[in-house]
mmCIF file of C-alpha atoms and ligand atoms in Angstrom:
data_model
loop_
_atom_site.group_PDB
_atom_site.id
_atom_site.type_symbol
_atom_site.label_atom_id
_atom_site.label_comp_id
_atom_site.label_asym_id
_atom_site.label_seq_id
_atom_site.Cartn_x
_atom_site.Cartn_y
_atom_site.Cartn_z
ATOM 1 C CA UNK G 1 -39.978 63.728 27.696
ATOM 2 C CA UNK G 2 -40.058 63.492 23.752
ATOM 3 C CA UNK G 3 -40.963 60.306 22.251
ATOM 4 C CA UNK G 4 -36.995 59.937 21.142
ATOM 5 C CA UNK G 5 -35.677 60.951 24.520
ATOM 6 C CA UNK G 6 -37.987 57.605 25.617
ATOM 7 C CA UNK G 7 -36.544 55.973 22.856
ATOM 8 C CA UNK G 8 -33.194 56.453 23.042
ATOM 9 C CA UNK G 9 -33.790 55.644 26.696
ATOM 10 C CA UNK G 10 -35.259 52.671 26.924
ATOM 11 C CA UNK G 11 -32.182 51.627 24.042
ATOM 12 C CA UNK G 12 -29.692 52.453 26.496
ATOM 13 C CA UNK G 13 -31.142 50.202 29.498
ATOM 14 C CA UNK G 14 -31.436 47.306 27.372
ATOM 15 C CA UNK G 15 -27.584 47.600 26.772
ATOM 16 C CA UNK G 16 -26.561 48.523 30.485
ATOM 17 C CA UNK G 17 -28.672 45.277 31.570
ATOM 18 C CA UNK G 18 -31.084 47.249 33.470
ATOM 19 C CA UNK G 19 -34.044 45.872 31.702
ATOM 20 C CA UNK G 20 -32.630 41.997 31.111
ATOM 21 C CA UNK G 21 -33.988 39.127 29.738
ATOM 22 C CA UNK G 22 -35.827 37.947 26.763
ATOM 23 C CA UNK G 23 -39.070 38.568 26.944
ATOM 24 C CA UNK G 24 -38.519 42.057 29.141
ATOM 25 C CA UNK G 25 -36.740 43.705 26.462
ATOM 26 C CA UNK G 26 -38.426 41.705 23.468
ATOM 27 C CA UNK G 27 -41.672 44.120 25.652
ATOM 28 C CA UNK G 28 -39.206 46.986 25.785
ATOM 29 C CA UNK G 29 -38.317 47.268 22.190
ATOM 30 C CA UNK G 30 -41.695 47.031 21.306
ATOM 31 C CA UNK G 31 -42.898 50.190 22.909
ATOM 32 C CA UNK G 32 -39.675 51.854 22.063
ATOM 33 C CA UNK G 33 -40.390 50.890 17.787
ATOM 34 C CA UNK G 34 -44.009 51.775 18.773
ATOM 35 C CA UNK G 35 -42.636 55.410 19.689
ATOM 36 C CA UNK G 36 -40.741 56.010 16.652
ATOM 37 C CA UNK G 37 -41.084 53.692 13.897
ATOM 38 C CA UNK G 38 -38.443 53.154 11.206
ATOM 39 C CA UNK G 39 -35.944 50.965 10.034
ATOM 40 C CA UNK G 40 -33.413 52.682 12.002
ATOM 41 C CA UNK G 41 -35.709 52.250 15.085
ATOM 42 C CA UNK G 42 -34.917 48.375 14.525
ATOM 43 C CA UNK G 43 -31.568 48.370 14.106
ATOM 44 C CA UNK G 44 -30.494 50.567 16.971
ATOM 45 C CA UNK G 45 -32.679 48.054 19.022
ATOM 46 C CA UNK G 46 -31.361 45.379 17.487
ATOM 47 C CA UNK G 47 -27.628 45.980 17.544
ATOM 48 C CA UNK G 48 -28.874 46.786 21.695
ATOM 49 C CA UNK G 49 -28.245 42.970 22.805
ATOM 50 C CA UNK G 50 -27.334 40.610 19.653
ATOM 51 C CA UNK G 51 -28.407 37.638 20.680
ATOM 52 C CA UNK G 52 -32.339 38.038 21.356
ATOM 53 C CA UNK G 53 -34.034 36.199 18.931
ATOM 54 C CA UNK G 54 -37.525 37.430 20.059
ATOM 55 C CA UNK G 55 -36.532 41.367 20.295
ATOM 56 C CA UNK G 56 -36.354 40.202 15.999
ATOM 57 C CA UNK G 57 -39.986 38.079 15.788
ATOM 58 C CA UNK G 58 -41.961 40.929 17.559
ATOM 59 C CA UNK G 59 -39.710 44.183 15.391
ATOM 60 C CA UNK G 60 -40.095 41.941 12.756
ATOM 61 C CA UNK G 61 -44.184 41.754 12.907
ATOM 62 C CA UNK G 62 -44.738 44.883 13.884
ATOM 63 C CA UNK G 63 -43.074 45.952 10.651
ATOM 64 C CA UNK G 64 -45.769 43.947 8.848
ATOM 65 C CA UNK G 65 -48.196 45.780 10.647
ATOM 66 C CA UNK G 66 -49.268 43.360 13.886
ATOM 67 C CA UNK G 67 -51.080 45.274 16.866
ATOM 68 C CA UNK G 68 -48.753 45.811 19.953
ATOM 69 C CA UNK G 69 -51.952 45.171 21.817
ATOM 70 C CA UNK G 70 -52.085 41.889 19.481
ATOM 71 C CA UNK G 71 -48.363 41.140 19.860
ATOM 72 C CA UNK G 72 -48.810 41.317 24.203
ATOM 73 C CA UNK G 73 -51.993 39.597 24.171
ATOM 74 C CA UNK G 74 -49.462 36.890 23.123
ATOM 75 C CA UNK G 75 -47.392 37.108 25.934
ATOM 76 C CA UNK G 76 -49.569 37.090 28.394
ATOM 77 C CA UNK G 77 -51.345 33.924 26.923
ATOM 78 C CA UNK G 78 -48.238 32.320 26.475
ATOM 79 C CA UNK G 79 -47.193 32.554 29.734
ATOM 80 C CA UNK G 80 -50.589 30.849 30.940
ATOM 81 C CA UNK G 81 -50.375 28.107 29.286
ATOM 82 C CA UNK G 82 -46.656 27.647 30.179
ATOM 83 C CA UNK G 83 -47.882 28.195 34.213
ATOM 84 C CA UNK G 84 -50.151 25.024 33.576
ATOM 85 C CA UNK G 85 -47.899 22.957 31.547
ATOM 86 C CA UNK G 86 -44.952 23.285 34.832
ATOM 87 C CA UNK G 87 -47.393 23.003 37.501
ATOM 88 C CA UNK G 88 -48.139 19.735 36.261
ATOM 89 C CA UNK G 89 -43.885 18.711 36.719
ATOM 90 C CA UNK G 90 -43.790 20.325 39.864
ATOM 91 C CA UNK G 91 -44.386 17.631 42.680
ATOM 92 C CA UNK G 92 -44.437 18.500 46.551
ATOM 93 C CA UNK G 93 -40.877 18.240 48.185
ATOM 94 C CA UNK G 94 -38.873 19.681 44.963
ATOM 95 C CA UNK G 95 -35.677 21.059 44.742
ATOM 96 C CA UNK G 96 -35.736 22.954 41.658
ATOM 97 C CA UNK G 97 -32.417 24.705 40.422
ATOM 98 C CA UNK G 98 -32.596 28.104 38.680
ATOM 99 C CA UNK G 99 -29.842 29.790 37.267
ATOM 100 C CA UNK G 100 -29.929 33.972 36.333
ATOM 101 C CA UNK G 101 -33.681 35.393 35.816
ATOM 102 C CA UNK G 102 -36.223 34.682 33.665
ATOM 103 C CA UNK G 103 -39.833 35.831 33.103
ATOM 104 C CA UNK G 104 -41.048 32.290 31.981
ATOM 105 C CA UNK G 105 -39.342 30.438 34.681
ATOM 106 C CA UNK G 106 -40.233 33.179 37.884
ATOM 107 C CA UNK G 107 -43.734 33.568 36.130
ATOM 108 C CA UNK G 108 -44.891 29.607 37.129
ATOM 109 C CA UNK G 109 -43.207 28.723 39.820
ATOM 110 C CA UNK G 110 -44.389 31.760 41.588
ATOM 111 C CA UNK G 111 -48.382 30.784 40.666
ATOM 112 C CA UNK G 112 -47.814 26.843 40.871
ATOM 113 C CA UNK G 113 -46.992 28.661 44.515
ATOM 114 C CA UNK G 114 -50.023 30.424 44.583
ATOM 115 C CA UNK G 115 -52.195 26.968 43.350
ATOM 116 C CA UNK G 116 -50.241 25.149 46.442
ATOM 117 C CA UNK G 117 -47.272 23.479 46.008
ATOM 118 C CA UNK G 118 -44.878 22.722 48.307
ATOM 119 C CA UNK G 119 -41.517 23.530 46.849
ATOM 120 C CA UNK G 120 -37.603 24.759 47.634
ATOM 121 C CA UNK G 121 -35.694 27.280 44.997
ATOM 122 C CA UNK G 122 -31.640 26.940 44.688
ATOM 123 C CA UNK G 123 -30.145 29.673 42.501
ATOM 124 C CA UNK G 124 -26.884 30.866 41.697
ATOM 125 C CA UNK G 125 -25.855 34.822 41.773
ATOM 126 C CA UNK G 126 -25.350 34.896 38.311
ATOM 127 C CA UNK G 127 -22.244 36.872 38.715
ATOM 128 C CA UNK G 128 -21.526 39.450 37.388
ATOM 129 C CA UNK G 129 -24.074 41.485 37.091
ATOM 130 C CA UNK G 130 -26.074 39.007 39.830
ATOM 131 C CA UNK G 131 -28.988 39.522 38.672
ATOM 132 C CA UNK G 132 -29.456 35.757 41.321
ATOM 133 C CA UNK G 133 -30.261 38.329 43.177
ATOM 134 C CA UNK G 134 -33.258 40.063 41.041
ATOM 135 C CA UNK G 135 -34.852 36.179 40.941
ATOM 136 C CA UNK G 136 -34.099 35.557 45.321
ATOM 137 C CA UNK G 137 -35.455 38.738 46.079
ATOM 138 C CA UNK G 138 -39.172 37.706 43.429
ATOM 139 C CA UNK G 139 -39.205 34.232 44.861
ATOM 140 C CA UNK G 140 -39.150 34.992 48.314
ATOM 141 C CA UNK G 141 -42.487 38.031 47.958
ATOM 142 C CA UNK G 142 -43.970 35.259 46.502
ATOM 143 C CA UNK G 143 -43.118 32.961 49.694
ATOM 144 C CA UNK G 144 -41.154 30.627 47.846
ATOM 145 C CA UNK G 145 -38.286 29.693 49.936
ATOM 146 C CA UNK G 146 -34.609 30.097 47.791
ATOM 147 C CA UNK G 147 -31.410 29.364 48.653
ATOM 148 C CA UNK G 148 -29.192 31.220 46.526
ATOM 149 C CA UNK G 149 -25.266 30.108 45.513
ATOM 150 C CA UNK G 150 -22.045 31.752 44.150
ATOM 151 C CA UNK G 151 -21.918 30.022 40.266
ATOM 152 C CA UNK G 152 -19.196 28.513 41.228
ATOM 153 C CA UNK G 153 -20.947 26.279 43.378
ATOM 154 C CA UNK G 154 -23.756 24.513 40.760
ATOM 155 C CA UNK G 155 -22.360 20.859 40.892
ATOM 156 C CA UNK G 156 -22.571 20.911 45.036
ATOM 157 C CA UNK G 157 -25.562 21.942 44.924
ATOM 158 C CA UNK G 158 -26.832 19.635 41.885
ATOM 159 C CA UNK G 159 -24.476 16.512 42.176
ATOM 160 C CA UNK G 160 -26.468 13.742 44.258
ATOM 161 C CA UNK G 161 -23.610 11.880 45.040
ATOM 162 C CA UNK G 162 -22.310 12.141 48.427
ATOM 163 C CA UNK G 163 -25.248 13.667 49.686
ATOM 164 C CA UNK G 164 -26.306 11.825 52.226
ATOM 165 C CA UNK G 165 -28.628 15.237 53.930
ATOM 166 C CA UNK G 166 -30.222 14.948 50.351
ATOM 167 C CA UNK G 167 -29.308 18.673 50.195
ATOM 168 C CA UNK G 168 -29.044 18.136 45.794
ATOM 169 C CA UNK G 169 -31.504 19.496 43.371
ATOM 170 C CA UNK G 170 -34.114 16.996 41.629
ATOM 171 C CA UNK G 171 -35.159 19.346 38.443
ATOM 172 C CA UNK G 172 -33.592 22.113 36.521
ATOM 173 C CA UNK G 173 -34.983 25.130 35.075
ATOM 174 C CA UNK G 174 -33.588 27.331 32.420
ATOM 175 C CA UNK G 175 -35.632 29.863 30.258
ATOM 176 C CA UNK G 176 -33.972 30.542 27.032
ATOM 177 C CA UNK G 177 -32.769 33.642 24.817
ATOM 178 C CA UNK G 178 -32.617 31.442 21.738
ATOM 179 C CA UNK G 179 -34.595 28.540 20.641
ATOM 180 C CA UNK G 180 -32.253 27.036 17.954
ATOM 181 C CA UNK G 181 -31.846 23.963 15.507
ATOM 182 C CA UNK G 182 -29.854 21.865 17.774
ATOM 183 C CA UNK G 183 -30.373 23.393 21.205
ATOM 184 C CA UNK G 184 -30.956 26.280 23.122
ATOM 185 C CA UNK G 185 -29.161 29.906 24.217
ATOM 186 C CA UNK G 186 -28.782 31.166 27.687
ATOM 187 C CA UNK G 187 -27.473 33.011 30.604
ATOM 188 C CA UNK G 188 -23.260 31.789 30.415
ATOM 189 C CA UNK G 189 -22.891 28.804 32.634
ATOM 190 C CA UNK G 190 -25.904 27.467 31.657
ATOM 191 C CA UNK G 191 -24.371 24.622 29.618
ATOM 192 C CA UNK G 192 -22.367 23.744 32.891
ATOM 193 C CA UNK G 193 -25.234 23.412 35.150
ATOM 194 C CA UNK G 194 -27.273 21.594 32.049
ATOM 195 C CA UNK G 195 -24.398 18.438 31.953
ATOM 196 C CA UNK G 196 -23.617 18.168 35.698
ATOM 197 C CA UNK G 197 -27.856 17.764 35.470
ATOM 198 C CA UNK G 198 -27.598 15.928 32.501
ATOM 199 C CA UNK G 199 -24.704 13.587 33.908
ATOM 200 C CA UNK G 200 -26.664 12.904 37.611
ATOM 201 C CA UNK G 201 -30.323 11.694 35.646
ATOM 202 C CA UNK G 202 -31.822 15.035 37.105
ATOM 203 C CA UNK G 203 -33.981 16.241 34.377
ATOM 204 C CA UNK G 204 -33.417 19.258 32.670
ATOM 205 C CA UNK G 205 -36.275 21.314 31.980
ATOM 206 C CA UNK G 206 -36.278 24.442 29.491
ATOM 207 C CA UNK G 207 -39.082 26.906 30.089
ATOM 208 C CA UNK G 208 -39.726 29.760 27.238
ATOM 209 C CA UNK G 209 -41.927 30.668 25.086
ATOM 210 C CA UNK G 210 -42.212 29.336 21.419
ATOM 211 C CA UNK G 211 -41.556 32.882 20.052
ATOM 212 C CA UNK G 212 -37.925 32.328 21.358
ATOM 213 C CA UNK G 213 -37.571 30.186 17.762
ATOM 214 C CA UNK G 214 -35.136 31.278 14.642
ATOM 215 C CA UNK G 215 -33.864 29.324 12.954
ATOM 216 C CA UNK G 216 -31.006 30.151 11.798
ATOM 217 C CA UNK G 217 -27.461 30.686 13.666
ATOM 218 C CA UNK G 218 -27.426 33.773 15.795
ATOM 219 C CA UNK G 219 -23.965 35.355 17.615
ATOM 220 C CA UNK G 220 -23.395 35.302 21.041
ATOM 221 C CA UNK G 221 -22.833 38.403 23.037
ATOM 222 C CA UNK G 222 -19.982 39.231 24.480
ATOM 223 C CA UNK G 223 -20.497 41.730 27.565
ATOM 224 C CA UNK G 224 -17.096 44.512 28.336
ATOM 225 C CA UNK G 225 -14.605 43.537 30.968
ATOM 226 C CA UNK G 226 -15.622 46.106 33.392
ATOM 227 C CA UNK G 227 -18.808 44.279 34.824
ATOM 228 C CA UNK G 228 -16.126 41.588 35.570
ATOM 229 C CA UNK G 229 -13.196 43.490 36.520
ATOM 230 C CA UNK G 230 -13.008 47.472 36.206
ATOM 231 C CA UNK G 231 -9.416 47.583 37.635
ATOM 232 C CA UNK G 232 -8.015 44.395 35.125
ATOM 233 C CA UNK G 233 -7.749 47.350 31.912
ATOM 234 C CA UNK G 234 -4.642 49.115 33.889
ATOM 235 C CA UNK G 235 -2.674 46.200 35.248
ATOM 236 C CA UNK G 236 -2.984 44.855 31.948
ATOM 237 C CA UNK G 237 -5.180 42.095 32.328
ATOM 238 C CA UNK G 238 -7.463 40.246 29.835
ATOM 239 C CA UNK G 239 -11.182 39.911 30.565
ATOM 240 C CA UNK G 240 -13.719 37.726 28.661
ATOM 241 C CA UNK G 241 -17.259 38.310 29.019
ATOM 242 C CA UNK G 242 -19.349 35.886 26.780
ATOM 243 C CA UNK G 243 -22.609 36.842 28.426
ATOM 244 C CA UNK G 244 -24.113 33.658 26.940
ATOM 245 C CA UNK G 245 -24.136 30.147 25.477
ATOM 246 C CA UNK G 246 -25.251 26.912 23.707
ATOM 247 C CA UNK G 247 -26.297 24.441 25.402
ATOM 248 C CA UNK G 248 -26.761 21.654 23.234
ATOM 249 C CA UNK G 249 -30.476 19.377 22.934
ATOM 250 C CA UNK G 250 -28.892 16.283 24.171
ATOM 251 C CA UNK G 251 -28.914 18.091 27.279
ATOM 252 C CA UNK G 252 -32.785 18.817 27.358
ATOM 253 C CA UNK G 253 -35.431 16.249 29.110
ATOM 254 C CA UNK G 254 -38.073 18.751 28.035
ATOM 255 C CA UNK G 255 -39.244 22.072 26.614
ATOM 256 C CA UNK G 256 -41.631 23.829 27.479
ATOM 257 C CA UNK G 257 -43.848 26.351 26.237
ATOM 258 C CA UNK G 258 -47.364 27.774 25.475
ATOM 259 C CA UNK G 259 -47.514 24.380 22.647
ATOM 260 C CA UNK G 260 -46.515 22.164 25.468
ATOM 261 C CA UNK G 261 -44.244 19.701 27.847
ATOM 262 C CA UNK G 262 -42.334 18.317 24.596
ATOM 263 C CA UNK G 263 -39.189 16.686 23.547
ATOM 264 C CA UNK G 264 -36.843 19.247 21.898
ATOM 265 C CA UNK G 265 -37.232 17.190 17.899
ATOM 266 C CA UNK G 266 -41.229 17.398 18.707
ATOM 267 C CA UNK G 267 -41.012 20.868 19.953
ATOM 268 C CA UNK G 268 -39.327 22.123 16.822
ATOM 269 C CA UNK G 269 -41.476 19.731 14.458
ATOM 270 C CA UNK G 270 -43.886 21.569 15.973
ATOM 271 C CA UNK G 271 -42.782 25.052 15.379
ATOM 272 C CA UNK G 272 -41.622 24.551 11.812
ATOM 273 C CA UNK G 273 -45.041 23.428 10.636
ATOM 274 C CA UNK G 274 -47.031 26.770 12.558
HETATM 275 C C1 RUB O 1 -31.080 36.686 30.389
HETATM 276 C C2 RUB O 1 -31.011 35.410 30.860
HETATM 277 C C3 RUB O 1 -33.114 34.518 30.296
HETATM 278 C C4 RUB O 1 -33.374 34.309 29.173
HETATM 279 C C5 RUB O 1 -34.854 34.033 29.886
HETATM 280 O O1 RUB O 1 -30.518 36.924 30.933
HETATM 281 O O2 RUB O 1 -30.802 34.065 30.217
HETATM 282 O O3 RUB O 1 -33.140 33.384 31.273
HETATM 283 O O4 RUB O 1 -32.871 35.752 28.660
HETATM 284 O O5 RUB O 1 -35.552 34.984 29.896
HETATM 285 P P1 RUB O 1 -29.735 38.962 30.859
HETATM 286 P P2 RUB O 1 -37.119 35.702 29.879
HETATM 287 O O6 RUB O 1 -29.691 39.185 32.496
HETATM 288 O O7 RUB O 1 -28.224 38.805 30.123
HETATM 289 O O8 RUB O 1 -30.459 39.213 30.005
HETATM 290 O O9 RUB O 1 -37.999 34.106 30.571
HETATM 291 O O10 RUB O 1 -37.432 36.316 30.609
HETATM 292 O O11 RUB O 1 -37.566 35.558 28.567
#
C-alpha cells in the first residue's frame, strides 16, 4: 500500500472506532501525519474525531518539528509514572469500577495485578459500540477477575445502599479524552457514573496523560444513528447518539497523571506552569 492509502485507512479506522481511545488515536494520527505531512492531512485527521485534543496537541508538536520518536517516548514514560501512582491507590480486595476502554486505566490495572495487588473490576458494556468487551477481554487476559454490567445497571453496581453482600464498587477509575478547566470529557455515561459514585461517597479517580489538557472549548462529538439502531430511519424514529460528555470537577476526587496524584485544581495549576 502506498503512503496515501495507508493514511486514508488510518483516518477511516479512527472515524469508525476501529482505532479508539484518546492515546491510540493520537498515536495512529501521528503515524498517519508522518506518512503524509501537511496542513490538509492534519485537518482530515482532526475532523475524524472532533473531541480528541491529545491528537491535536501531538499534531501541533509534529508540525513544529518535534520527532515522532520523542512524542512516542512521552506516552511510554507517562504510562510508567501513572502505573506507579495508581499502584499506591489500589488496596487488596478493592472492587474497581470502570467504563469504556482506556489504555491509561487498563495499563495501570494490569501493572498493579502483575505487581501482586489483589482486586477485581466491574465494568460496563459501553453501548452502542461495546468498548467494554474489549476492556473485559484484556483484563481477563491479564488474570484480573471481571464482572460486566449493562450500562443501565451502573447504580446497582456502585451504590452502597441495601448491599448487605457488599457487591458494590469502592473506587471508580475513568479515563479521559479531554482535561478542561472546569472538568473532564470522557465516554457518554461517565457523568452518571461519577455522580452516583459521588453521592455514595465513593472516590472517582481520573487516570489520564496530562497531554489531554486543553485550555479552550471543545466540541462534543455526536455520532450516527445507525450505531444505535439501523432500522430507526425507516421507522421515522429520531436517535441521538452522543459519544462523550462532560464531568464537572466537583465529582472528581483526584486526577492521576504523570504529574502525580493531584486534586483537579492543583493539576490545572501545575499544567499551566508547565
Ligand atoms: C474512549 C474513551 C476513553 C478515553 C481515554 O472513547 O472514552 O476513556 O479516550 O482513553 P472511544 P485512553 O471508544 O469513543 O474512542 O486512556 O486510551 O487515552
